[in-house]
Short mmCIF file of C-alpha atoms and ligand atoms in Angstrom, two decimals:
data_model
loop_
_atom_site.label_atom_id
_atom_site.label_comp_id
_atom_site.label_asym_id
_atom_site.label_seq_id
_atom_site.Cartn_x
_atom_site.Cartn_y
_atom_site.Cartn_z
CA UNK A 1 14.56 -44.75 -21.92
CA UNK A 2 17.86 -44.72 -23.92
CA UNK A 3 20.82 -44.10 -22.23
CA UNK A 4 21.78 -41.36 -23.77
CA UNK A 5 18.43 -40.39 -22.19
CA UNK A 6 19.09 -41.68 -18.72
CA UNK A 7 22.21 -39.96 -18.55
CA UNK A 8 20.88 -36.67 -19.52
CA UNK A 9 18.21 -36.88 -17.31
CA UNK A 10 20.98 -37.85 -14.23
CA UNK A 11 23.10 -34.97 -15.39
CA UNK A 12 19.40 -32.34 -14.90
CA UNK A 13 18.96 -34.06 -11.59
CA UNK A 14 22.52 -33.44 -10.52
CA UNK A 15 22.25 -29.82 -11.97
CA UNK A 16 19.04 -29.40 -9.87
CA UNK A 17 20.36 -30.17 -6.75
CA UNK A 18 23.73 -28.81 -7.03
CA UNK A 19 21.71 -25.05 -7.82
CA UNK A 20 18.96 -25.89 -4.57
CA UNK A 21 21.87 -26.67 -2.58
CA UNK A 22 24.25 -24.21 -3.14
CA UNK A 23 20.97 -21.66 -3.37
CA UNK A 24 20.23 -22.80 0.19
CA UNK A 25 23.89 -22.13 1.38
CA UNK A 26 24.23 -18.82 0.42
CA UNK A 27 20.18 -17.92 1.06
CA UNK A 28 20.16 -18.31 4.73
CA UNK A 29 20.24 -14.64 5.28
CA UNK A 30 18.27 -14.12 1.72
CA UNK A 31 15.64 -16.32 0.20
CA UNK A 32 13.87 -16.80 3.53
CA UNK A 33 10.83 -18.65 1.51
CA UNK A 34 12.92 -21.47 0.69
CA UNK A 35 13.60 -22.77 4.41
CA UNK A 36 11.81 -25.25 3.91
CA UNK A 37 8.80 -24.13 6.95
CA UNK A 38 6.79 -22.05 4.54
CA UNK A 39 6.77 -18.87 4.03
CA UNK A 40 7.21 -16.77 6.62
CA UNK A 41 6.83 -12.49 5.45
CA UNK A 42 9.82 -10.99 7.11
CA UNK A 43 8.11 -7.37 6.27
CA UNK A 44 6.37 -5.07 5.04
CA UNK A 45 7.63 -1.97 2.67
CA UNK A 46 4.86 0.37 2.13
CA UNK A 47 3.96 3.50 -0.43
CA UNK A 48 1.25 5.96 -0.60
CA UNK A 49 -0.32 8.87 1.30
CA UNK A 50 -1.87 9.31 4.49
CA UNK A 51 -3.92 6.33 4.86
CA UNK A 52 -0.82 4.59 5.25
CA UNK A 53 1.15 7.27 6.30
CA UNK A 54 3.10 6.63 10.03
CA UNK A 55 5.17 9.58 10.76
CA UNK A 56 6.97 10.54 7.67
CA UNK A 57 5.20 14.04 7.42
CA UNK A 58 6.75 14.60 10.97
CA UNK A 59 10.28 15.31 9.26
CA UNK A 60 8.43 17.55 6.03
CA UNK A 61 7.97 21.12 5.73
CA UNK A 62 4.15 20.11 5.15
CA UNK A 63 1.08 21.62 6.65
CA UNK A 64 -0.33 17.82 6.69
CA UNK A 65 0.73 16.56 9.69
CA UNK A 66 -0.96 14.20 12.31
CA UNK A 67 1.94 14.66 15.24
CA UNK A 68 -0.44 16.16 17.92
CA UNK A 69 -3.41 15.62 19.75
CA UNK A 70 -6.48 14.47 18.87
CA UNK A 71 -4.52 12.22 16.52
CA UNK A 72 -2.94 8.90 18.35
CA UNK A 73 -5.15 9.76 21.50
CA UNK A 74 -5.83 5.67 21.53
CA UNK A 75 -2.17 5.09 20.05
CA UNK A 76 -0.41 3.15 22.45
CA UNK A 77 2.74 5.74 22.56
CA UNK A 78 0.00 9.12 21.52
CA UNK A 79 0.24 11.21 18.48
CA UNK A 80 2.90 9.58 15.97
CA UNK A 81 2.25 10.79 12.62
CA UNK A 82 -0.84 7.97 11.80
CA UNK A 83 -3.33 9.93 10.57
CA UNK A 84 -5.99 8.78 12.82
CA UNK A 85 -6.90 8.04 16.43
CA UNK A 86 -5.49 4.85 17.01
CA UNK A 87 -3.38 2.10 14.81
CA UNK A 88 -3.54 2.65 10.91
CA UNK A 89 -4.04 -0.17 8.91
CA UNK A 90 -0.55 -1.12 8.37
CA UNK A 91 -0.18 -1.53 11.93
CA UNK A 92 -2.95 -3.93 11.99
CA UNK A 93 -1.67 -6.30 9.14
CA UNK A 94 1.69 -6.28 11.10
CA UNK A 95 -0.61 -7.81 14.55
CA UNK A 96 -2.06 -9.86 11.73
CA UNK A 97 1.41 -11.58 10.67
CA UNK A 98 3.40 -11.05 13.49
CA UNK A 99 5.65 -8.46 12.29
CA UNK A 100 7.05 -5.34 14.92
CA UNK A 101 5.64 -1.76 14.10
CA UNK A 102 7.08 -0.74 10.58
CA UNK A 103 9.34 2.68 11.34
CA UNK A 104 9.41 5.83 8.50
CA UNK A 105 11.75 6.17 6.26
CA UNK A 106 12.32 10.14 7.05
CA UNK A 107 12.90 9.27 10.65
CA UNK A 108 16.90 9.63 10.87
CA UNK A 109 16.91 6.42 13.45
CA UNK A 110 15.38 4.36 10.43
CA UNK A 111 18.67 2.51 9.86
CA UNK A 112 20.84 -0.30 10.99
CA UNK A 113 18.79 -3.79 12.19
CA UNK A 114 15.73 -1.36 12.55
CA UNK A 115 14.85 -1.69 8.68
CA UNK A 116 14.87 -5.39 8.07
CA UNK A 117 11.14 -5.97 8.60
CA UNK A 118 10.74 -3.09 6.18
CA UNK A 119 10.25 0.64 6.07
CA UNK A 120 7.74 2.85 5.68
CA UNK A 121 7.91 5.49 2.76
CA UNK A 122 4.23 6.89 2.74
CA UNK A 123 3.87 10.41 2.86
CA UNK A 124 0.23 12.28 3.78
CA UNK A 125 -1.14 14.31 0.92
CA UNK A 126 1.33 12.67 -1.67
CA UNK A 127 -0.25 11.10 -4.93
CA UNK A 128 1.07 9.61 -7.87
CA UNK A 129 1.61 12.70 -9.66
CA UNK A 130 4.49 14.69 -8.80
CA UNK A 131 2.69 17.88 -7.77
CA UNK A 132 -0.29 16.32 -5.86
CA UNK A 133 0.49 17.25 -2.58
CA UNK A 134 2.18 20.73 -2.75
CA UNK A 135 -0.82 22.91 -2.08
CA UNK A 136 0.27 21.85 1.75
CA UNK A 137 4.10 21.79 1.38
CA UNK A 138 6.30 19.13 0.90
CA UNK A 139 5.07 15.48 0.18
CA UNK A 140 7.15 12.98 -1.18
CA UNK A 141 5.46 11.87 -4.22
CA UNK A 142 5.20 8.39 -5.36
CA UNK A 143 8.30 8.46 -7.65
CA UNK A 144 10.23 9.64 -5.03
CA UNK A 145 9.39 7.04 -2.15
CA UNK A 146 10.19 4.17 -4.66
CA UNK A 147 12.76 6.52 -5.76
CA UNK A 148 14.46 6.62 -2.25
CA UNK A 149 13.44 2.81 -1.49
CA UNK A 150 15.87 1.33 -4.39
CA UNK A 151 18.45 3.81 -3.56
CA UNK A 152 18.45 4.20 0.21
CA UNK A 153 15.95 1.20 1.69
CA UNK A 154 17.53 -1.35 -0.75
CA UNK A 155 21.23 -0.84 -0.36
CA UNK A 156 20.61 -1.07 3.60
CA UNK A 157 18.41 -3.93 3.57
CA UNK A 158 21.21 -5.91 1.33
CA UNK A 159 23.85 -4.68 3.87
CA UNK A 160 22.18 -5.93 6.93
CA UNK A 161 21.21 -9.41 5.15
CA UNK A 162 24.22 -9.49 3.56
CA UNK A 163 22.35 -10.83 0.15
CA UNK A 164 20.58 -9.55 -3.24
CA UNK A 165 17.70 -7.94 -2.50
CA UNK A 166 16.35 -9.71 -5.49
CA UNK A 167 16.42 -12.62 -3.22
CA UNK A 168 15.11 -11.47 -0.20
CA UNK A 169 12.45 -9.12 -1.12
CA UNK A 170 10.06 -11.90 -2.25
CA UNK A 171 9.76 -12.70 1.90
CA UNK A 172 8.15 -9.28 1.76
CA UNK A 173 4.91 -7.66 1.24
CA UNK A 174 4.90 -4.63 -1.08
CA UNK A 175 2.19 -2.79 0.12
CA UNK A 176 0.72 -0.01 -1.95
CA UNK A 177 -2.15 2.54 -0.84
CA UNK A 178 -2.08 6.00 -2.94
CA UNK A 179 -4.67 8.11 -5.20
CA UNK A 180 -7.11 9.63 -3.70
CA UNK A 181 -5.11 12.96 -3.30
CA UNK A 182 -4.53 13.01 -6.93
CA UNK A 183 -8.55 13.24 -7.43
CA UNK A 184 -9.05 15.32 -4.06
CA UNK A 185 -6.27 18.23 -3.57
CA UNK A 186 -5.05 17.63 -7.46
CA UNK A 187 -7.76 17.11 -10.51
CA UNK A 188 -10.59 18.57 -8.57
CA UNK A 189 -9.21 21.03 -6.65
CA UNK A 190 -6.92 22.59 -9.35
CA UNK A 191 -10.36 22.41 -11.99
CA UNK A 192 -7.87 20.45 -14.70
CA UNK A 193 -11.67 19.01 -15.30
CA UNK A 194 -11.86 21.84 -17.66
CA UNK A 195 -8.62 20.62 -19.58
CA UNK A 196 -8.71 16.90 -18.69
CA UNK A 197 -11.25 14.58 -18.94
CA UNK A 198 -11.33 12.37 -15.86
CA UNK A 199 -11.03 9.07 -18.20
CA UNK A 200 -8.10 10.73 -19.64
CA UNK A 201 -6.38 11.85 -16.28
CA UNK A 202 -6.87 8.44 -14.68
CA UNK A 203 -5.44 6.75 -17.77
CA UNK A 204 -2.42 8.34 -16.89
CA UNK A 205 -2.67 7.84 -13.10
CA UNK A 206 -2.76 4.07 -13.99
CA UNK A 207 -0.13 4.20 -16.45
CA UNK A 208 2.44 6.18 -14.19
CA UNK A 209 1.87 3.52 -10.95
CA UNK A 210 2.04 0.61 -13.66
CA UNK A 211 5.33 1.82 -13.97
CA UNK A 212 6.03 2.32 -10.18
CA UNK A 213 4.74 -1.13 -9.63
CA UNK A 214 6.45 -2.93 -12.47
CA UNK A 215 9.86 -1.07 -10.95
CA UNK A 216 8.96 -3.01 -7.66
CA UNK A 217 8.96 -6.05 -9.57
CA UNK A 218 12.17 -5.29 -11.26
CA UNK A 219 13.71 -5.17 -7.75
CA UNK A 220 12.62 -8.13 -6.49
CA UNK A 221 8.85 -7.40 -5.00
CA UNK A 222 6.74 -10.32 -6.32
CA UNK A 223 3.65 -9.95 -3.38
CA UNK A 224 2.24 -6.79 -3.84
CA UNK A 225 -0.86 -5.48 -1.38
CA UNK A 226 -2.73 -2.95 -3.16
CA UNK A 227 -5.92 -0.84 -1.73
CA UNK A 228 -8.46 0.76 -3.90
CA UNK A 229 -9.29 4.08 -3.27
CA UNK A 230 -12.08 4.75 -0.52
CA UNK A 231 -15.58 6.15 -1.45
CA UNK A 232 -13.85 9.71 -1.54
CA UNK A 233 -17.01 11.44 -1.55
CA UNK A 234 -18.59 10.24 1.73
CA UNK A 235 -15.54 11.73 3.53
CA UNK A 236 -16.98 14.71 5.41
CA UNK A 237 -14.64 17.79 4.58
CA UNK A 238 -15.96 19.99 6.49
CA UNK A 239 -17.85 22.32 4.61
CA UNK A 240 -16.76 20.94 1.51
CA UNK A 241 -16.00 23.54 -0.84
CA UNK A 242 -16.90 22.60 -4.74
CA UNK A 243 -13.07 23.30 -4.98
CA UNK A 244 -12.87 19.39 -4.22
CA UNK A 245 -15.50 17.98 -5.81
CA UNK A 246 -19.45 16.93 -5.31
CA UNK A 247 -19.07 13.63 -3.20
CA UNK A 248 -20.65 12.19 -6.73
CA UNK A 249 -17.91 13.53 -8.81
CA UNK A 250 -15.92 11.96 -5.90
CA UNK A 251 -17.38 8.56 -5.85
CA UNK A 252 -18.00 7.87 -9.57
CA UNK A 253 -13.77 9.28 -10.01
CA UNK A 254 -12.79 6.72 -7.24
CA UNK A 255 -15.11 3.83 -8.89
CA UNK A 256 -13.30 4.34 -12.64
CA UNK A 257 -9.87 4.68 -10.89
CA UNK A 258 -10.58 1.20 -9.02
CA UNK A 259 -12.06 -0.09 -12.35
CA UNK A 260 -8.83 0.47 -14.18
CA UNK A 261 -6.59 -0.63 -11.22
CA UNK A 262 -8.14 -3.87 -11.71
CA UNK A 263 -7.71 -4.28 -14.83
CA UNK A 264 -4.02 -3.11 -14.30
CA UNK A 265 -3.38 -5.56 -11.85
CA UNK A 266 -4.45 -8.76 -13.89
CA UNK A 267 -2.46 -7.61 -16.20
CA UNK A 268 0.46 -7.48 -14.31
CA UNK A 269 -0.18 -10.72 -13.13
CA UNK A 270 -0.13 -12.17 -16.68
CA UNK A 271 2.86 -10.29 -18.00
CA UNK A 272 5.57 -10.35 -15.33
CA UNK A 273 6.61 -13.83 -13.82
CA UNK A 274 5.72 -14.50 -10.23
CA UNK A 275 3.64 -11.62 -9.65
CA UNK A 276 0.90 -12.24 -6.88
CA UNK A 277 -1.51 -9.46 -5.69
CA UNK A 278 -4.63 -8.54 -3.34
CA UNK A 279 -6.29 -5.71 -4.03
CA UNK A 280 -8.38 -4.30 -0.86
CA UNK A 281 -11.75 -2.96 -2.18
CA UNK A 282 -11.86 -0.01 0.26
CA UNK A 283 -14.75 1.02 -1.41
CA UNK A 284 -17.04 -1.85 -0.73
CA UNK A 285 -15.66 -1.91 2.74
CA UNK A 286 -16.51 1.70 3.74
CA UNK A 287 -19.57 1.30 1.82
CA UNK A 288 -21.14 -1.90 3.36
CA UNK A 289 -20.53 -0.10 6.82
CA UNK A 290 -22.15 3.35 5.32
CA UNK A 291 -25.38 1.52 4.46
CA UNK A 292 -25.46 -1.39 6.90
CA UNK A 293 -27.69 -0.52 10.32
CA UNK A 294 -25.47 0.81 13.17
CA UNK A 295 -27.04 -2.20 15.29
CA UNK A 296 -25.17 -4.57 13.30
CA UNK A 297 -22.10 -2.17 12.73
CA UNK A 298 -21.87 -0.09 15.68
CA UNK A 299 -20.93 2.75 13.74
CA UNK A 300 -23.71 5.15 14.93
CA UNK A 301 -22.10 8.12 13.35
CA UNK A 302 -21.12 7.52 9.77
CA UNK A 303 -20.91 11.57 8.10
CA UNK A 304 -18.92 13.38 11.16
CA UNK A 305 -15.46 13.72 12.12
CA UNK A 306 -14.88 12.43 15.48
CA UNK A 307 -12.52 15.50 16.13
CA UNK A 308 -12.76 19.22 15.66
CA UNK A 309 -11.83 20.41 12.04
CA UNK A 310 -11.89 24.28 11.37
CA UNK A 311 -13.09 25.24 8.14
CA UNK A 312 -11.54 27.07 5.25
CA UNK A 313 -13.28 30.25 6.71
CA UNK A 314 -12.12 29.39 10.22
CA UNK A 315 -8.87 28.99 9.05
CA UNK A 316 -8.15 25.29 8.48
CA UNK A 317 -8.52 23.12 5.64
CA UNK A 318 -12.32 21.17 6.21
CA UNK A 319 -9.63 18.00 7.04
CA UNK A 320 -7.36 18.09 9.76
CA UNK A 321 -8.53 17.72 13.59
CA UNK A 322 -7.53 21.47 15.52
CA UNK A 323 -4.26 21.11 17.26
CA UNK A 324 -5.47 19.92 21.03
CA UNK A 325 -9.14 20.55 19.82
CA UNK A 326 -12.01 18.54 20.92
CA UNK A 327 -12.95 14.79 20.21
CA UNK A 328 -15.58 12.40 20.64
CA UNK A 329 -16.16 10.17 23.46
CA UNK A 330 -16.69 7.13 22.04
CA UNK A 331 -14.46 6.64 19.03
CA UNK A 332 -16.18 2.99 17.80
CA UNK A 333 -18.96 4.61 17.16
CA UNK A 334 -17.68 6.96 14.56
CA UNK A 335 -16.69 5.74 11.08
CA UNK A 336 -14.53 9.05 10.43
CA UNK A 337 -11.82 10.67 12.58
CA UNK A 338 -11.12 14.36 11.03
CA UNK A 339 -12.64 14.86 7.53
CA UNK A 340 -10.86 12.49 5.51
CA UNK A 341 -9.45 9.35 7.27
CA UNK A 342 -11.17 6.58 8.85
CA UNK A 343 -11.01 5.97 12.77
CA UNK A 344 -9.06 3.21 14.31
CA UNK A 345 -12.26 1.01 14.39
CA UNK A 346 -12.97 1.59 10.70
CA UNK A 347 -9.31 0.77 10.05
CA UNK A 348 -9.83 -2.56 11.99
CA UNK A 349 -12.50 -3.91 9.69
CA UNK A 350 -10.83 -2.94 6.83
CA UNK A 351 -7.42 -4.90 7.92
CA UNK A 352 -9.64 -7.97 9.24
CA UNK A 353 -11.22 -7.91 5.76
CA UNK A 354 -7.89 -7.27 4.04
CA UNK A 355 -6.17 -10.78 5.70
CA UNK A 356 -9.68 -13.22 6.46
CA UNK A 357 -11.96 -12.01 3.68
CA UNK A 358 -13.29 -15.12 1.22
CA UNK A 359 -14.89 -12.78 -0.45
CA UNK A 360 -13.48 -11.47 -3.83
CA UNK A 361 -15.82 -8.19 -2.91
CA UNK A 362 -13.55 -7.48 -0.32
CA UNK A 363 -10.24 -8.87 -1.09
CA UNK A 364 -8.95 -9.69 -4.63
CA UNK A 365 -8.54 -12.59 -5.86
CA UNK A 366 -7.20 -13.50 -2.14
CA UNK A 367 -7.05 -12.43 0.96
CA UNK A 368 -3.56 -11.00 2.87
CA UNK A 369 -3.00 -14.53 4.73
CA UNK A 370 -3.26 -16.17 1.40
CA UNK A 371 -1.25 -14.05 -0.42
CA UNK A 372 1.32 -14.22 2.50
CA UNK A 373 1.29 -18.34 2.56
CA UNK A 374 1.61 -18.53 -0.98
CA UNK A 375 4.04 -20.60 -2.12
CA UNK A 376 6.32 -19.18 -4.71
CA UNK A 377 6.99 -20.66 -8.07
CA UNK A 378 10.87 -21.66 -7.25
CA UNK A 379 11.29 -23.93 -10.56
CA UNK A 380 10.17 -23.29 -13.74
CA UNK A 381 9.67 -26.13 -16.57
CA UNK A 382 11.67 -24.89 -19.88
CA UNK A 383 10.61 -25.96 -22.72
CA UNK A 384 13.23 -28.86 -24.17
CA UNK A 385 15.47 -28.25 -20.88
CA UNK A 386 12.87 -29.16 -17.85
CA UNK A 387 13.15 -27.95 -14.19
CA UNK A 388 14.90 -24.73 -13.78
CA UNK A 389 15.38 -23.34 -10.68
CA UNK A 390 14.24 -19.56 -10.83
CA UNK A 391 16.17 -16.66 -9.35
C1 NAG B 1 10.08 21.94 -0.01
O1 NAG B 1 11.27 21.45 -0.61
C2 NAG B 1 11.96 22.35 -1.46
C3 NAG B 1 13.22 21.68 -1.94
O2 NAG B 1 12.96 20.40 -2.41
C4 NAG B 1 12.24 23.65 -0.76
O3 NAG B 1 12.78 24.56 -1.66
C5 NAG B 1 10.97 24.22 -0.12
O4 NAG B 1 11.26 25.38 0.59
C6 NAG B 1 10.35 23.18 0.79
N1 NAG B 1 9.25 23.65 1.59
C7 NAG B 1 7.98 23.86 1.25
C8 NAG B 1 7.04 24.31 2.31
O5 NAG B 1 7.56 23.67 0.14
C1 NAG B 2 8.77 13.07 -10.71
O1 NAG B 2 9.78 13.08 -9.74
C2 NAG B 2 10.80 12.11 -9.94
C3 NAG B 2 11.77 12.17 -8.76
O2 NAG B 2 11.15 12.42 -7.58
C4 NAG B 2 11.51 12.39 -11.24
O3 NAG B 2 12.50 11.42 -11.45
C5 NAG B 2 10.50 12.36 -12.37
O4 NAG B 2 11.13 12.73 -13.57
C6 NAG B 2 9.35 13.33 -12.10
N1 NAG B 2 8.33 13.14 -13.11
C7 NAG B 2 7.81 14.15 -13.77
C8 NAG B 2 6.76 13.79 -14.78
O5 NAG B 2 8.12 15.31 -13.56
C1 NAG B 3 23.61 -13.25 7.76
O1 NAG B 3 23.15 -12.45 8.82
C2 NAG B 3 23.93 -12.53 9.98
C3 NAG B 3 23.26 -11.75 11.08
O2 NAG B 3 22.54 -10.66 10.57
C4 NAG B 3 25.35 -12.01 9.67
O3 NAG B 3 26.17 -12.12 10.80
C5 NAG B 3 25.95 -12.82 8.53
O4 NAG B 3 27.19 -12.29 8.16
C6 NAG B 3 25.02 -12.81 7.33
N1 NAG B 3 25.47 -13.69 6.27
C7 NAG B 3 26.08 -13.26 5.20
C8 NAG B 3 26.41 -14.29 4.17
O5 NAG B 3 26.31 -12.07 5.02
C1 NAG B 4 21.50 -9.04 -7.72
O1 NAG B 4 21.14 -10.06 -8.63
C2 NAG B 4 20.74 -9.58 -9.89
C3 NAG B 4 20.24 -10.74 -10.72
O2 NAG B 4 20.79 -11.94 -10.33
C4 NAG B 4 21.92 -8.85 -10.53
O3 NAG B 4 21.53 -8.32 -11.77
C5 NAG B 4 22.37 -7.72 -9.61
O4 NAG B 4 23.51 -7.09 -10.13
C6 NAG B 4 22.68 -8.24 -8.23
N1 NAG B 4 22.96 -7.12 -7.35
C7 NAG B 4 23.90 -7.14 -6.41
C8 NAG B 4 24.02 -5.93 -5.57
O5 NAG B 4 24.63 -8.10 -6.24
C1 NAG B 5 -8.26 12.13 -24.17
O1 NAG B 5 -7.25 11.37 -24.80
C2 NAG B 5 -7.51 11.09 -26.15
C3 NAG B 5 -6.48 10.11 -26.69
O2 NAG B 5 -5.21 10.42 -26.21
C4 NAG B 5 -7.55 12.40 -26.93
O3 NAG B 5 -7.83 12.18 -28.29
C5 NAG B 5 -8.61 13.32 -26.33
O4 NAG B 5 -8.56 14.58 -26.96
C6 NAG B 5 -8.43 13.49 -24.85
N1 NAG B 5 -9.57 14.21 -24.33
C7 NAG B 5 -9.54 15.00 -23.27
C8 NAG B 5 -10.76 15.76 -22.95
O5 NAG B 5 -8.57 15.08 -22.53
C1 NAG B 6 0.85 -6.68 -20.86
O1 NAG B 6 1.24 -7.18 -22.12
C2 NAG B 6 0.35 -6.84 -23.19
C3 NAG B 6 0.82 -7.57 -24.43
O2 NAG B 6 2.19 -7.39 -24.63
C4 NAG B 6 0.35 -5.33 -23.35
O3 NAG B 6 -0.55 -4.96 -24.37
C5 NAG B 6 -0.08 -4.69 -22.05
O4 NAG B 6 0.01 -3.28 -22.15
C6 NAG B 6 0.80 -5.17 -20.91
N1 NAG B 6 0.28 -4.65 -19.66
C7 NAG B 6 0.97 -3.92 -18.83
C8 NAG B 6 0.26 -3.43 -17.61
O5 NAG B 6 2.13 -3.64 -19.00
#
């Protein structure tokens, strides 16, 4: 090597460490993943509708709620807001990495130390779309919870770290779960079949959370958990009306919209730097346990709600359990809890799947722990410069 070589290359190792250290100094608080122990998630900020829904309806004018019995019956504190008998599957990737209970974003005690292992912004009946949602009041829509997450979330997360969230929020997962609403009380229920085609309407489903999700990016979120949409159509609704849909119609929507989510998310991955994503094939889940035997499963019951659910004509909706109405005994053995979300048990295989899973079937192209261990790309090689350390 020349020396003018020699010297340039001490000057880039001098550069180097001067950035790591003085990175390190002011990152205590900040970019948790470089402490040198691996990479520990500090949270968990989530989006979507019910399924991942944990009390945010509670404080919305909405007639989807889940803040009475049946729901939380096996909830360690009762009814909460979780749509379902027992933990959601949030909860159960926070068991899985160790995290404390997420707390919603429309609860007014959300603030202070409470939000820095995340916040929950999920809303039940909310879609992507704006107006999915509004046939039962207020939802927050997607926009909006990303919406309030840079705005609100963000500025108190950098307060209480005291750093750039663009430096702290790759110790987080970004965890996504939204949809099926849009196809259930939206497209199907509002007939825009006759205006729409469904190729066309989930085109633009895709393109408007490409946007959500590339916004997430732009703030900092570089591990993004994603779920696919459930088989919608094996949900039992009670007496469901055509106004939502054959459960074909259902299933064959949900397959194209997890189709082009796919395709969506490689190409995130291959545009944006340091973008890293599982997507949870709820749909190959929910339908390995549908068609497995209930000796292997234990799910005896795979088409009822485990709770009372009135019917249009008996007043309800064909979804939500009766306030204080009856429920089964033995909730493992039921694969639904009212007539569109999963029970506890159900939720448990999904979240096992979602973290452990080898298999690109059920989690893809990794699985949660992998995704949460990964190691991110900290230095980048520039062409005709060499290392760089990234932001
Ligand atoms: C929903 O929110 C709007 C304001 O954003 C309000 O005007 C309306 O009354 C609310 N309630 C329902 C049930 O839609
Ligand atoms: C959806 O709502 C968000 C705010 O909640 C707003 O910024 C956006 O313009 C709306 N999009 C459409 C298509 O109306
Ligand atoms: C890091 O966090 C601690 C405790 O939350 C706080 O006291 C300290 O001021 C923070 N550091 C910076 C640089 O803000
Ligand atoms: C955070 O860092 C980014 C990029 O380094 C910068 O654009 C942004 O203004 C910073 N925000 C704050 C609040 O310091
Ligand atoms: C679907 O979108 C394409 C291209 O934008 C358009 O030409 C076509 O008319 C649309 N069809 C329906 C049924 O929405
Ligand atoms: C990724 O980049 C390619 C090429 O620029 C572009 O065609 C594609 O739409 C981008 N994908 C997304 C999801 O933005």
């Amino acid at each position: 090597m020349t020396e003018r070589g020699s010297k340039l290359l001490c000057l880039y190792l001098s550069l180097i460490f001067a950035s790591v250290s003085s990175s390190s100094a002011d990152a205590d608080n900040c970019s948790f993943t470089n402490n040198g122990v691996g990479n520990k998630i500090q949270g968990l900020f989530v989006f979507g509708s019910s399924l991942v829904d944990n009390g945010n309806n509670n404080f919305l004018e909405t007639r989807s709620k889940a803040d009475y019995l049946p729901y939380g019956i096996d909830f360690p504190s009762g009814p909460s807001g979780r749509f379902t008998n027992n933990k959601n599957v949030i909860d159960l990737l926070c068991d899985q990495l160790k995290l404390p209970l997420i707390p919603p974003f429309q609860d007014p005690s959300t603030k202070g130390s409470k939000i820095v292992h995340g916040v929950n912004h999920a809303s039940g009946a909310s879609g992507i779309l704006n107006d999915t949602g509004s046939i039962a009041g207020n939802a927050t829509s997607l926009s909006q919870q990303v919406l309030d997450f840079e705005e609100v979330t963000l500025a108190n997360l950098e307060a209480q770290l005291g750093c750039n969230c663009s430096q702290s929020l790759p110790s987080y997962l970004i965890v996504v779960g939204v949809g099926g609403n849009d196809y259930m009380l939206n497209y199907f229920l509002r007939k825009l079949y006759i205006q729409i085609s469904i190729e066309n309407f989930t085109a633009n489903l895709i393109a408007s959370l490409a946007q959500k999700l590339q916004k997430l990016h732009s703030l900092g979120g570089r591990k993004f958990v994603v779920m696919s949409l459930m088989p919608l159509g094996y949900s039992p609704v009670i007496n469901r009306p055509n106004i939502i849909g054959t459960p074909s119609q259902l299933n064959n929507a949900a397959q194209l919209y997890n189709d082009r989510l796919k395709t969506l998310l490689d190409s995130l991955r291959s545009n944006l730097s340091d973008f890293s994503f599982v997507l949870i094939n709820q749909y190959n889940i929910i339908s390995s346990l549908t068609y497995s035997p209930p000796s292997r499963t234990g799910f005896t019951d795979i088409r009822n709600p485990c709770c009372a659910v009135a019917s249009l004509s008996q007043g309800g909706n064909g979804i939500s359990c009766d306030r204080g109405g009856k429920v089964c005994g033995d909730r493992t053995a039921y694969m639904y809890f009212d007539g569109l979300h999963p029970t506890g048990a159900v939720n448990i295989e999904i979240a096992t799947k979602a973290y452990d899973s080898t298999l690109q079937s059920d989690a893809y192209p990794i699985n949660v722990r992998q995704l949460a261990q990964q190691q991110l790309k900290r230095f980048i090689r520039k062409p005709g410069i060499g290392l760089v350390l990234t932001a």
